JSON list of C-alpha atoms and ligand atoms in Angstrom, two decimals:
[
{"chain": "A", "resi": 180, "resn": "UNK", "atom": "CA", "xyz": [16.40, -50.39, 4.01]},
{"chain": "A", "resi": 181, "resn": "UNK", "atom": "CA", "xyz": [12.88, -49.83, 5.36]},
{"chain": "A", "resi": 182, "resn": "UNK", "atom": "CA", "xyz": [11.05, -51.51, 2.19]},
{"chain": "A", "resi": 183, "resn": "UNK", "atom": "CA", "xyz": [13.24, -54.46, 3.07]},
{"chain": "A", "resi": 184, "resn": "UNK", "atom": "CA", "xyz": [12.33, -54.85, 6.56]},
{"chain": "A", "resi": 185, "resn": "UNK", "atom": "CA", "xyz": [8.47, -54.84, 5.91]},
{"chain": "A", "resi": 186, "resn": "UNK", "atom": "CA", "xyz": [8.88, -57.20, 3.32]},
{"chain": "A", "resi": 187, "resn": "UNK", "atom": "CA", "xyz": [10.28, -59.87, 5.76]},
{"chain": "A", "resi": 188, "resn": "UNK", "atom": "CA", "xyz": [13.72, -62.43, 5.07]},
{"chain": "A", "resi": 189, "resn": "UNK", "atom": "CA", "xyz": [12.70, -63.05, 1.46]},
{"chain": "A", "resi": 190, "resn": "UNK", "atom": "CA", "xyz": [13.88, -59.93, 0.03]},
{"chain": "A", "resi": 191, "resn": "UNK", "atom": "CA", "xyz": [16.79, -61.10, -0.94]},
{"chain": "A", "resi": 192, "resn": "UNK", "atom": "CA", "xyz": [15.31, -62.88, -3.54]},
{"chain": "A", "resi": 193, "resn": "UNK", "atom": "CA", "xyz": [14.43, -59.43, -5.34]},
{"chain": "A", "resi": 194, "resn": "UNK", "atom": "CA", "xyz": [18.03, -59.24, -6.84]},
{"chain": "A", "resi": 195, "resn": "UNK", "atom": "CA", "xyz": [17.74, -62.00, -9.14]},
{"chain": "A", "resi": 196, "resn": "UNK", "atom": "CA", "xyz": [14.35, -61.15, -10.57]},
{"chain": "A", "resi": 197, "resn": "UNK", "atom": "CA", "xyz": [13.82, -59.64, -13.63]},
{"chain": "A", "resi": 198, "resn": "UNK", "atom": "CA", "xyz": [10.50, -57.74, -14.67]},
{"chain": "A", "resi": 199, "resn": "UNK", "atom": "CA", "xyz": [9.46, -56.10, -18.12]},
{"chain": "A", "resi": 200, "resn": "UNK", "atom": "CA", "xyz": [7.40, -53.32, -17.75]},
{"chain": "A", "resi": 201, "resn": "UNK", "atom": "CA", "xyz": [5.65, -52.37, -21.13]},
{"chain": "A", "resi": 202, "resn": "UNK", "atom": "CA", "xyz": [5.06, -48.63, -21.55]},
{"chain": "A", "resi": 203, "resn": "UNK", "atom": "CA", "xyz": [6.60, -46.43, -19.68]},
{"chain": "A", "resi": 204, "resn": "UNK", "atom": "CA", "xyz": [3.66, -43.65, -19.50]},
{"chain": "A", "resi": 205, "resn": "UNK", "atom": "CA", "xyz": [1.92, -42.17, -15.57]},
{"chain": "A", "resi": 206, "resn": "UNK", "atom": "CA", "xyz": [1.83, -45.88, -14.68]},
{"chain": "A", "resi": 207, "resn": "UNK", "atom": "CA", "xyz": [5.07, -47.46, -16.03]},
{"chain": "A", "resi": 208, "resn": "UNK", "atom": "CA", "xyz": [7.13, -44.45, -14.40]},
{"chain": "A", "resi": 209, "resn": "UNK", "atom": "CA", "xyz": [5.86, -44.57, -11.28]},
{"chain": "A", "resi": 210, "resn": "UNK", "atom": "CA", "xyz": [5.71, -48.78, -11.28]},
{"chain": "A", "resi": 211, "resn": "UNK", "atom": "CA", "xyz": [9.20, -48.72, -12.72]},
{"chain": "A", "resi": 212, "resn": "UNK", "atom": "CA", "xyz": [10.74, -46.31, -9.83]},
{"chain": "A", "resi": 213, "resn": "UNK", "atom": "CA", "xyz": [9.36, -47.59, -6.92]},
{"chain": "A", "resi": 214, "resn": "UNK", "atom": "CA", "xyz": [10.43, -51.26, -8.33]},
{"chain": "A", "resi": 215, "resn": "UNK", "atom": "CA", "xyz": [13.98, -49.85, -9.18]},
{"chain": "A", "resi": 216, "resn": "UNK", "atom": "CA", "xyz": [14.07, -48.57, -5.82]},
{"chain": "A", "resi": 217, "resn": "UNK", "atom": "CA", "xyz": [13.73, -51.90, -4.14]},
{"chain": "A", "resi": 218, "resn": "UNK", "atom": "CA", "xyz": [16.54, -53.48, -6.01]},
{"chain": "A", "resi": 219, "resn": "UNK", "atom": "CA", "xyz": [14.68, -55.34, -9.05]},
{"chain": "A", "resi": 220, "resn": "UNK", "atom": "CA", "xyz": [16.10, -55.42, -12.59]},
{"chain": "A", "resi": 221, "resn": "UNK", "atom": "CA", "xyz": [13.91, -54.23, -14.99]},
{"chain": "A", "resi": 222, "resn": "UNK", "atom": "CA", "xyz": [13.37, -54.10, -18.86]},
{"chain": "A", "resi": 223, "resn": "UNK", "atom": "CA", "xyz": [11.78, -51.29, -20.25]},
{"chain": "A", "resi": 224, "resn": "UNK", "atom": "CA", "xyz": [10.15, -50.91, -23.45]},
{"chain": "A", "resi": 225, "resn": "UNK", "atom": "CA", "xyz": [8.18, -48.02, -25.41]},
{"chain": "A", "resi": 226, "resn": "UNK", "atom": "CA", "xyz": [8.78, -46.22, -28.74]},
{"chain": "A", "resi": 227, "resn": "UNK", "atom": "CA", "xyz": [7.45, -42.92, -27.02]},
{"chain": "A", "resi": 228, "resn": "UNK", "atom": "CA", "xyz": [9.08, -39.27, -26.62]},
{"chain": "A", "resi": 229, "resn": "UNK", "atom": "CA", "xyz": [8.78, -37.55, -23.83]},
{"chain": "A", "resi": 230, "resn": "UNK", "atom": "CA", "xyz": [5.64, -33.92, -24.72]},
{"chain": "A", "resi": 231, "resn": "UNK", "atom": "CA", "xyz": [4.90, -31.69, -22.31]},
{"chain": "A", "resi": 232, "resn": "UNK", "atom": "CA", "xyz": [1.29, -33.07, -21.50]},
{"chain": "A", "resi": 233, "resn": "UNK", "atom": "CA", "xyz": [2.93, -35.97, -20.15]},
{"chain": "A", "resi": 234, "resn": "UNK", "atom": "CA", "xyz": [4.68, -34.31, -17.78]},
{"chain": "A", "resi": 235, "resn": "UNK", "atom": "CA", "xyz": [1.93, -33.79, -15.05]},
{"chain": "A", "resi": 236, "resn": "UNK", "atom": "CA", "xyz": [1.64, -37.90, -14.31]},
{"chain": "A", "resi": 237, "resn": "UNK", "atom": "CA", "xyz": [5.20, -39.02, -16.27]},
{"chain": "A", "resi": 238, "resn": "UNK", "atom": "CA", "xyz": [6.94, -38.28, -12.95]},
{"chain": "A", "resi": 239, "resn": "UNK", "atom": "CA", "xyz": [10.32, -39.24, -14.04]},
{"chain": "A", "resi": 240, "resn": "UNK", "atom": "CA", "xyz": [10.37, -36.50, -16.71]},
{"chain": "A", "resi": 241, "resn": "UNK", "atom": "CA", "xyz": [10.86, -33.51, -16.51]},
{"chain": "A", "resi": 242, "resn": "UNK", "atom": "CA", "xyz": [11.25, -30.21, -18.65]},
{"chain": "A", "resi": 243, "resn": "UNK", "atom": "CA", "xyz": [14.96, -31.18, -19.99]},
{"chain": "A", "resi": 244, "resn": "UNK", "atom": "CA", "xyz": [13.36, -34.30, -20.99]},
{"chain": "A", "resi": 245, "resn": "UNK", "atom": "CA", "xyz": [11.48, -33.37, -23.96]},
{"chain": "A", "resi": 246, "resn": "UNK", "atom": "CA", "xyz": [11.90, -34.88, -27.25]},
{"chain": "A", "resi": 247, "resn": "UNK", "atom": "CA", "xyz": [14.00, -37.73, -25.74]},
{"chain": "A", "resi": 248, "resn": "UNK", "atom": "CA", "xyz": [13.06, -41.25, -25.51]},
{"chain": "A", "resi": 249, "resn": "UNK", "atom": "CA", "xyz": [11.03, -42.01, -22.53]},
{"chain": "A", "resi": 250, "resn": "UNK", "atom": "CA", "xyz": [12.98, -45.57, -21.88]},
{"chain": "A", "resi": 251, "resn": "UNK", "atom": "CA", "xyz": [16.29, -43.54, -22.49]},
{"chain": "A", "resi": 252, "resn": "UNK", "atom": "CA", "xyz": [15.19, -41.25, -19.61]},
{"chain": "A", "resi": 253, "resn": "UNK", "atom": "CA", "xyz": [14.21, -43.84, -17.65]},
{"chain": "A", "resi": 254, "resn": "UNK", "atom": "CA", "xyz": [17.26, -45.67, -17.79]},
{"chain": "A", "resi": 255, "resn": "UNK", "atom": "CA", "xyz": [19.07, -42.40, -17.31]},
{"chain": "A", "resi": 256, "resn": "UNK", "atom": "CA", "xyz": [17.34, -42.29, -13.91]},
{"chain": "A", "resi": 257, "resn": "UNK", "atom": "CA", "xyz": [17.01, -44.98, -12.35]},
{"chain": "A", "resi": 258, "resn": "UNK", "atom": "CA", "xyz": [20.37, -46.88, -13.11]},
{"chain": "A", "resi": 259, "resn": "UNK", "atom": "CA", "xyz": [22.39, -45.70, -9.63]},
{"chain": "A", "resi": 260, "resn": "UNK", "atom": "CA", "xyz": [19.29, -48.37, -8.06]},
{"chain": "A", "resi": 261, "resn": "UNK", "atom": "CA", "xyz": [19.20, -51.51, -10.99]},
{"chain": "A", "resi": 262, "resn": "UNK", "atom": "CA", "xyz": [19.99, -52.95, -13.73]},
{"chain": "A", "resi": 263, "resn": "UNK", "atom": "CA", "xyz": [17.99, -51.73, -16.03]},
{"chain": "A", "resi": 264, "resn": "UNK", "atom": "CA", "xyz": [17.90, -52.54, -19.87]},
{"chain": "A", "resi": 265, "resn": "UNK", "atom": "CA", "xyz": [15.93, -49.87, -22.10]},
{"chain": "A", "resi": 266, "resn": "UNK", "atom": "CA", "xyz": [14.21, -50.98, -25.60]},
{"chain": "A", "resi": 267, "resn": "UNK", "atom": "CA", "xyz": [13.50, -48.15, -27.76]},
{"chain": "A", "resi": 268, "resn": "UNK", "atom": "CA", "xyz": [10.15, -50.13, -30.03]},
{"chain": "A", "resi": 269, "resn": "UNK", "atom": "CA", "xyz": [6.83, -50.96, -29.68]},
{"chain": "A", "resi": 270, "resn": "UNK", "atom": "CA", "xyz": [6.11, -54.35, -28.39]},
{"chain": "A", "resi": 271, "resn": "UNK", "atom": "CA", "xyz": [4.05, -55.79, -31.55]},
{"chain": "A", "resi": 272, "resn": "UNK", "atom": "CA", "xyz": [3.66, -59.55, -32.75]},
{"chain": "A", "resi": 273, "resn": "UNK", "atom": "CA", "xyz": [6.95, -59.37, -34.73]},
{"chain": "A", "resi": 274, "resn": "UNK", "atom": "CA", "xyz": [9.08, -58.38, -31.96]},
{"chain": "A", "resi": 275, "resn": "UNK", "atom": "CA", "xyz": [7.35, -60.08, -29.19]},
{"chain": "A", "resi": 276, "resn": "UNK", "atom": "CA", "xyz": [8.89, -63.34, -28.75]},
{"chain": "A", "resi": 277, "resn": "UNK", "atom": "CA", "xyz": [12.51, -61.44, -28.79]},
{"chain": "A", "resi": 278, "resn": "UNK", "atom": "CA", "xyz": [11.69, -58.72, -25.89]},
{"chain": "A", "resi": 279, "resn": "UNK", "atom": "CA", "xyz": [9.35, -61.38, -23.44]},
{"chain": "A", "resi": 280, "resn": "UNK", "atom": "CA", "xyz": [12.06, -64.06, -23.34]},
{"chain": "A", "resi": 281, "resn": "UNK", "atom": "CA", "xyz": [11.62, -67.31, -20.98]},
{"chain": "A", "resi": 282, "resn": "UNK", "atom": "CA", "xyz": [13.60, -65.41, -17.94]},
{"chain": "A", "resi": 283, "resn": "UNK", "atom": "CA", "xyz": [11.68, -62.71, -17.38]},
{"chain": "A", "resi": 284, "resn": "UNK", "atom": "CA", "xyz": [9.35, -63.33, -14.09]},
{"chain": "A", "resi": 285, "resn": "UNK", "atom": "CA", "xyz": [6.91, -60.93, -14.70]},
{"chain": "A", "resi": 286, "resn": "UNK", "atom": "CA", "xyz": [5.76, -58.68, -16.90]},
{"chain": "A", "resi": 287, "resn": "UNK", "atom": "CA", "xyz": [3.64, -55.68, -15.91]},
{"chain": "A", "resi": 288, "resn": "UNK", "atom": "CA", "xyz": [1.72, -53.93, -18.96]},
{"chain": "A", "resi": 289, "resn": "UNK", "atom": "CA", "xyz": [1.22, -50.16, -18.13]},
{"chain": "A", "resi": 290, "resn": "UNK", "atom": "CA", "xyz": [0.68, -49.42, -22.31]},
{"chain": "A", "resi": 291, "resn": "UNK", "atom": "CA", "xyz": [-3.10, -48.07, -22.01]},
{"chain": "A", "resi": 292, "resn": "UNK", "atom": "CA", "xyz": [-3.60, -49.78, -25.42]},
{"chain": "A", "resi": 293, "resn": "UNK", "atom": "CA", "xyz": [-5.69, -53.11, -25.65]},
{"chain": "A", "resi": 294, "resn": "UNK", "atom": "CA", "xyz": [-4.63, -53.53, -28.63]},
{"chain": "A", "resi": 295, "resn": "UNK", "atom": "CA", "xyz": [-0.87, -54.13, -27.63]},
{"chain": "A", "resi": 296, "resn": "UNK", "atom": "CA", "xyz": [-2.37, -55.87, -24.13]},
{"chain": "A", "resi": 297, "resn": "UNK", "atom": "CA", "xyz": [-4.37, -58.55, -25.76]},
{"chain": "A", "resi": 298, "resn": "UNK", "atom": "CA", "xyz": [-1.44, -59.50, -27.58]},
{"chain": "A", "resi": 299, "resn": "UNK", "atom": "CA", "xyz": [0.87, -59.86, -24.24]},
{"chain": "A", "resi": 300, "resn": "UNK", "atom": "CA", "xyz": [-2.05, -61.96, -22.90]},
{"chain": "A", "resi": 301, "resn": "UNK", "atom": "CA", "xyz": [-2.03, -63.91, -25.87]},
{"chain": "A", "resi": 302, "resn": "UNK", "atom": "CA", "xyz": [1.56, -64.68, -25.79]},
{"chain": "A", "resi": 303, "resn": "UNK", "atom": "CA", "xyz": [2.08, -64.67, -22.24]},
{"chain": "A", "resi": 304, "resn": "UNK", "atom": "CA", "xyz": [-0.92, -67.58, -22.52]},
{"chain": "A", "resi": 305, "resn": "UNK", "atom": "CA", "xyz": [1.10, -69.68, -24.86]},
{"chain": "A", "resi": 306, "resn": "UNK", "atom": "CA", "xyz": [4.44, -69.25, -22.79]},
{"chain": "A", "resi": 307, "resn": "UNK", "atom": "CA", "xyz": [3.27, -69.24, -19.57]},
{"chain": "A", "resi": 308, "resn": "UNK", "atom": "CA", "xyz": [4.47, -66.38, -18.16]},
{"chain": "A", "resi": 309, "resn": "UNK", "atom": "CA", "xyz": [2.61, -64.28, -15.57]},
{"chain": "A", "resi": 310, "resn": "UNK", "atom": "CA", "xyz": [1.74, -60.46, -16.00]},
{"chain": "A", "resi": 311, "resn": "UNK", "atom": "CA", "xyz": [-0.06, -58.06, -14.52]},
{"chain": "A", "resi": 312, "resn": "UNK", "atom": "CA", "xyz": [-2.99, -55.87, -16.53]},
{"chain": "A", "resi": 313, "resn": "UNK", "atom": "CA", "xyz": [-3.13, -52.34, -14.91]},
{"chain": "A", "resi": 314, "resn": "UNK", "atom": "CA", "xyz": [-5.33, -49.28, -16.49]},
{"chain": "A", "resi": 315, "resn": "UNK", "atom": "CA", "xyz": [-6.55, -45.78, -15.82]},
{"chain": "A", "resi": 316, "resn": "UNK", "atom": "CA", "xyz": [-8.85, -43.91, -17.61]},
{"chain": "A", "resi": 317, "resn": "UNK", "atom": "CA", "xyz": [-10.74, -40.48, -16.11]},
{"chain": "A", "resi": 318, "resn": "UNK", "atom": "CA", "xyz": [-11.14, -41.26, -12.43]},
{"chain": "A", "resi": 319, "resn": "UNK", "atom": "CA", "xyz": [-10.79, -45.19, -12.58]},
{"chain": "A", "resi": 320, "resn": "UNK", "atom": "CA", "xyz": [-8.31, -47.56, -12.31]},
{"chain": "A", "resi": 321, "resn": "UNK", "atom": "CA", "xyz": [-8.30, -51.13, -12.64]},
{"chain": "A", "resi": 322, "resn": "UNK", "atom": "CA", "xyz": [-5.40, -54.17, -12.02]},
{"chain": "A", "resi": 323, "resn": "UNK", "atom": "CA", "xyz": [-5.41, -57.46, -12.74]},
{"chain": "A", "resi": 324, "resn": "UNK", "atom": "CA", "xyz": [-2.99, -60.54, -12.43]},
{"chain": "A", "resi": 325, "resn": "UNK", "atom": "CA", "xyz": [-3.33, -62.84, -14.80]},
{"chain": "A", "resi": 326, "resn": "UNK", "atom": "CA", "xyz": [-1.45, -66.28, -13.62]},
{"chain": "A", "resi": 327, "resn": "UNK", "atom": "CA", "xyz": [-0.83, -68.25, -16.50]},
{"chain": "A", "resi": 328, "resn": "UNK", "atom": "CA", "xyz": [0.95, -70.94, -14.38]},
{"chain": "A", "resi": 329, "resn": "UNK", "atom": "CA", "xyz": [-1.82, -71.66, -12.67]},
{"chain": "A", "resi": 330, "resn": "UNK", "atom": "CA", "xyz": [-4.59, -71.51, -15.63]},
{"chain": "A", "resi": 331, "resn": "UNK", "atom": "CA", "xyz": [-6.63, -68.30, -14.34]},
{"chain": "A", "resi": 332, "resn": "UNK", "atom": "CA", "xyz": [-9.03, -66.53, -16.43]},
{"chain": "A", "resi": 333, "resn": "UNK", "atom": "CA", "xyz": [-6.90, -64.19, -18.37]},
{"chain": "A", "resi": 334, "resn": "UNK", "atom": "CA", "xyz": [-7.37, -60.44, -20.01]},
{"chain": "A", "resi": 335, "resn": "UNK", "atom": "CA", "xyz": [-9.68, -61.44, -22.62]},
{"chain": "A", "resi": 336, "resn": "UNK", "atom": "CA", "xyz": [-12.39, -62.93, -19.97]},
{"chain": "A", "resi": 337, "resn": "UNK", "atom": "CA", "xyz": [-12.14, -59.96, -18.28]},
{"chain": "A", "resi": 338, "resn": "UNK", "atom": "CA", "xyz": [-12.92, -58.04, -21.56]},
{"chain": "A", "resi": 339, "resn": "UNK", "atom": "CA", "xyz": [-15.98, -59.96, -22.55]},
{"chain": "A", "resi": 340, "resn": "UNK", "atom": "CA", "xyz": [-18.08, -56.57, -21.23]},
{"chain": "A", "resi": 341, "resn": "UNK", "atom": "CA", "xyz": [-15.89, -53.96, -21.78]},
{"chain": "A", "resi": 342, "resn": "UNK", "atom": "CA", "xyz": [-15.47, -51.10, -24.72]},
{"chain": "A", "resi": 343, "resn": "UNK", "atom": "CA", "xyz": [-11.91, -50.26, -25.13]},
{"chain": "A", "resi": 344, "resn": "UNK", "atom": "CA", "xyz": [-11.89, -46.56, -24.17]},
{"chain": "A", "resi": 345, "resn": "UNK", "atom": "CA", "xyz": [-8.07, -45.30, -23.29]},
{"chain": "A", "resi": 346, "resn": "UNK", "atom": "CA", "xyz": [-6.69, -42.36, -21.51]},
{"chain": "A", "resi": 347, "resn": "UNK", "atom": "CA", "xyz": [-4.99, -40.78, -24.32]},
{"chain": "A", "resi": 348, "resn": "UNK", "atom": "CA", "xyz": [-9.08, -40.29, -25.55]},
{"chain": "A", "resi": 349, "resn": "UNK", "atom": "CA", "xyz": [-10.76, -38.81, -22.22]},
{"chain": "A", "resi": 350, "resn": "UNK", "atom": "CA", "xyz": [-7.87, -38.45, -20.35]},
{"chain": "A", "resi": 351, "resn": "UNK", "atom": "CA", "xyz": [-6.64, -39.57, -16.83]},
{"chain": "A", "resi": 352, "resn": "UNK", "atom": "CA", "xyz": [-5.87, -38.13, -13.05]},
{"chain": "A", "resi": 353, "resn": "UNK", "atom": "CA", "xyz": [-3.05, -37.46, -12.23]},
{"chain": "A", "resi": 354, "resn": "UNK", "atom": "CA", "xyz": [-3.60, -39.44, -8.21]},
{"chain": "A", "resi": 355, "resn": "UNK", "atom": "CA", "xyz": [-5.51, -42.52, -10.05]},
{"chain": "A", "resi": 356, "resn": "UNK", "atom": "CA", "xyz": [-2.68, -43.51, -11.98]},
{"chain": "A", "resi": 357, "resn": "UNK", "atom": "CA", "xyz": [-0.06, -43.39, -9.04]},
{"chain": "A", "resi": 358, "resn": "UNK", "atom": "CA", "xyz": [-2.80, -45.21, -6.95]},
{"chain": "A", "resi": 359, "resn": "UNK", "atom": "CA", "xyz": [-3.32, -47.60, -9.35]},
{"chain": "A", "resi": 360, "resn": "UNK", "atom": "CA", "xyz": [1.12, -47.75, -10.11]},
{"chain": "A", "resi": 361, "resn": "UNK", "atom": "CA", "xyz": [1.66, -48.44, -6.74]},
{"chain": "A", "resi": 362, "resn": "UNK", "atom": "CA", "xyz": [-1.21, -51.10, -6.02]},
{"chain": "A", "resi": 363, "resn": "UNK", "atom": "CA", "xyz": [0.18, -52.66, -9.01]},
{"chain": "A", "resi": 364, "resn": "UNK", "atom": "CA", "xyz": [4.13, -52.64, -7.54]},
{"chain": "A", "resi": 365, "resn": "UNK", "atom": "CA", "xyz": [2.70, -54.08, -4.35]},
{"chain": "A", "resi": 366, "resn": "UNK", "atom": "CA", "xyz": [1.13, -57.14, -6.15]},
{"chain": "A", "resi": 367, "resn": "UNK", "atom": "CA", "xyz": [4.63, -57.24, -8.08]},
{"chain": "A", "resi": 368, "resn": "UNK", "atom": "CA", "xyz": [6.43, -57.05, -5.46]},
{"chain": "A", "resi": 369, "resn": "UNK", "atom": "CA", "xyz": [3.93, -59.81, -3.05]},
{"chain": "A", "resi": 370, "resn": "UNK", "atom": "CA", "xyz": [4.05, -62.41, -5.68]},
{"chain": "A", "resi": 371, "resn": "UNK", "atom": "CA", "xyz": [8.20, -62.03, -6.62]},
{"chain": "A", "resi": 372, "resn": "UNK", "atom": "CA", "xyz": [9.12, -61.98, -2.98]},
{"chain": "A", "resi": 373, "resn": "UNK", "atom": "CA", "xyz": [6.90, -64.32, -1.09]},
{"chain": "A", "resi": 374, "resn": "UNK", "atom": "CA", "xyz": [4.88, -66.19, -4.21]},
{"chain": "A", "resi": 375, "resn": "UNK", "atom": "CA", "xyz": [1.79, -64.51, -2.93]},
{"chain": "A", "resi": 376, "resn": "UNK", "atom": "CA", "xyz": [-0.83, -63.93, -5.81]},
{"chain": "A", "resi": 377, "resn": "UNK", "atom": "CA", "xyz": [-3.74, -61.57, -5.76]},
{"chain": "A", "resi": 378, "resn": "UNK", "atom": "CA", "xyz": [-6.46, -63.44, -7.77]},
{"chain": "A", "resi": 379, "resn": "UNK", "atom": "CA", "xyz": [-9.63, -60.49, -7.54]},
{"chain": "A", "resi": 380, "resn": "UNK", "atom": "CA", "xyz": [-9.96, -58.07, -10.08]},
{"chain": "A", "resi": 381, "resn": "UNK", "atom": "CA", "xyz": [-9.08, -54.28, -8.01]},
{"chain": "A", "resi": 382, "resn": "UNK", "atom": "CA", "xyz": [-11.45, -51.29, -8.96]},
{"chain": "A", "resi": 383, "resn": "UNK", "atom": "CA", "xyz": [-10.34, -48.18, -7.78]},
{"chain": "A", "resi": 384, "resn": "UNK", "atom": "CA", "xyz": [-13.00, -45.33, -8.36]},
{"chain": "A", "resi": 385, "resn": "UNK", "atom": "CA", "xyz": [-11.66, -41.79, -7.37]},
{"chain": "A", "resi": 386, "resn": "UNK", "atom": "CA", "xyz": [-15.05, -40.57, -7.72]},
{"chain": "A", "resi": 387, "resn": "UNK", "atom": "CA", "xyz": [-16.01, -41.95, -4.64]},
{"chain": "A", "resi": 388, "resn": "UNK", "atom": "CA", "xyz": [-12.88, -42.70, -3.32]},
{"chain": "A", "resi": 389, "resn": "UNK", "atom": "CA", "xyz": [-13.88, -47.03, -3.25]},
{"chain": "A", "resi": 390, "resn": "UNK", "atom": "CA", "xyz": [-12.10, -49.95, -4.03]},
{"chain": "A", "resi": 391, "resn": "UNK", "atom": "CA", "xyz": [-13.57, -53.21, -5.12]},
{"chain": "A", "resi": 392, "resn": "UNK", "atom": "CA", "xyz": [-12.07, -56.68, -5.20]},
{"chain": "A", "resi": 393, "resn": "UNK", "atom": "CA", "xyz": [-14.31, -58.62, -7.75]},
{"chain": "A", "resi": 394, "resn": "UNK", "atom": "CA", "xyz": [-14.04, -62.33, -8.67]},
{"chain": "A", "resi": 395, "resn": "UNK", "atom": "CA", "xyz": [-13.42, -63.31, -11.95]},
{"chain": "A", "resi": 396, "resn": "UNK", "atom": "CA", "xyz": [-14.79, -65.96, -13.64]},
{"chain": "A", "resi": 397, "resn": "UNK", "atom": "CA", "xyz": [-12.81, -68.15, -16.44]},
{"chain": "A", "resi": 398, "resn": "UNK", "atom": "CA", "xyz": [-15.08, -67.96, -20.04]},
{"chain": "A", "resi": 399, "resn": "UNK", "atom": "CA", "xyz": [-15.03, -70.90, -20.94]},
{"chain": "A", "resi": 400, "resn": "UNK", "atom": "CA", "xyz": [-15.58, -70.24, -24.37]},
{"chain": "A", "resi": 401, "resn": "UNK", "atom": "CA", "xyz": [-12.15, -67.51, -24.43]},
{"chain": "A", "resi": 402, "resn": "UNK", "atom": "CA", "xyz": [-10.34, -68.03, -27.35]},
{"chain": "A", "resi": 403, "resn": "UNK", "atom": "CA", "xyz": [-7.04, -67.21, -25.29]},
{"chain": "A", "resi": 404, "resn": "UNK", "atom": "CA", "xyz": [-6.99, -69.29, -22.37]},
{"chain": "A", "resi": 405, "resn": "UNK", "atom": "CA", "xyz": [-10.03, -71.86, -22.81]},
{"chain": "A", "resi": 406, "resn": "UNK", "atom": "CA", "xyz": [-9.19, -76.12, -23.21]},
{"chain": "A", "resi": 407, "resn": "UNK", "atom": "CA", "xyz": [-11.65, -76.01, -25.45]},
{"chain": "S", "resi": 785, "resn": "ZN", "atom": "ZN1", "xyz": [-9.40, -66.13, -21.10]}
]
């Protein structure tokens, strides 16, 4: 497989991994087919049905979809390439500690809610798990790995100057959000194969076309993630 080649000896390794993706929206659908695609299992999760305004970014809908569940589609699809287990709720504090169990490697939030986000990185802090934050909104995407193994600054520091604006409000390109999917598969893909972690903040702007790697500094005063 061509992937395979590019990715070198390791990729092997892709078969036993296991990654939840939560939300399965423009970027969960794209980041959940090109993963499936490459071999790794996947969990699912979002309470969603498929409308037709999802249907210009949702690539892995399509007209017969509607009024189905979105991880029941996805599953639908993508099983002839993984194992992939759907879950039909929204991730909240109640179900949490059931869906993001120990064995999971990685979970990727694609849920354009920070609501449901600050509580991964929350939880994700306490068990160390890594994830990976990825957004749209309008014309700008942004991704972020958060590597709670190795204590680095986590969602919440990143949110100390931020208003909480979502997609679903002022609405989303279709391009960003596969830009920003597969940027955030790549990272996925980097740290499961070969370990390798991308510790910058990415800024895609498809206003100007730019992309911006931006440091991120710890606060130490975050209620998530700070010894204090
Ligand atoms: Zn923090």
């Amino acid at each position: 497989m061509s992937t395979k080649k590019v990715l070198g000896k390791n990729t092997e390794k892709i078969k036993n991994k296991q990654v939840l993706i939560v939300g399965v929206g423009g970027l969960g659908c794209t980041v959940a087919n090109l993963l499936a695609r490459v071999g790794i299992k996947l969990i699912v999760v979002d309470h969603d049905i498929v409308d037709d305004t999802n249907l210009e970014r949702q690539i892995l809908y399509d007209k017969n979809d509607l009024l189905k569940s979105k991880v029941s589609c996805v599953k639908e699809k993508l099983s002839q390439f993984t194992e992939i287990k759907s879950i039909n709720e929204e991730l909240v504090e109640k179900n949490i500690q059931k869906i993001i169990s120990k064995n999971i490697d990685l979970v990727i939030d694609c849920t354009d809610n920070v609501k449901t986000r600050l509580l991964i990185n929350k939880y994700c802090n306490k068990n160390k798990i890594n994830w990976i934050y990825s957004g749209a909104v309008s014309n700008i995407g942004a991704i972020f790995f958060v590597d709670n193994k190795n204590n680095s600054p986590c969602y919440e520091c990143l949110q100390q100057n931020k208003d909480g604006e979502t997609s679903c409000e002022i609405g989303v390109l279709n391009s960003i959000v596969v830009m920003i999917a597969s940027m955030t598969t790549n990272i996925a893909i980097n740290y499961l194969v070969n370990g390798k972690i991308e510790d910058k903040l990415l800024r895609i702007n498809f206003n100007d076309n730019t992309l911006m790697k931006i440091n991120v500094k710890k606060n130490v005063d975050c209620k998530t993630c700070s010894k204090k």
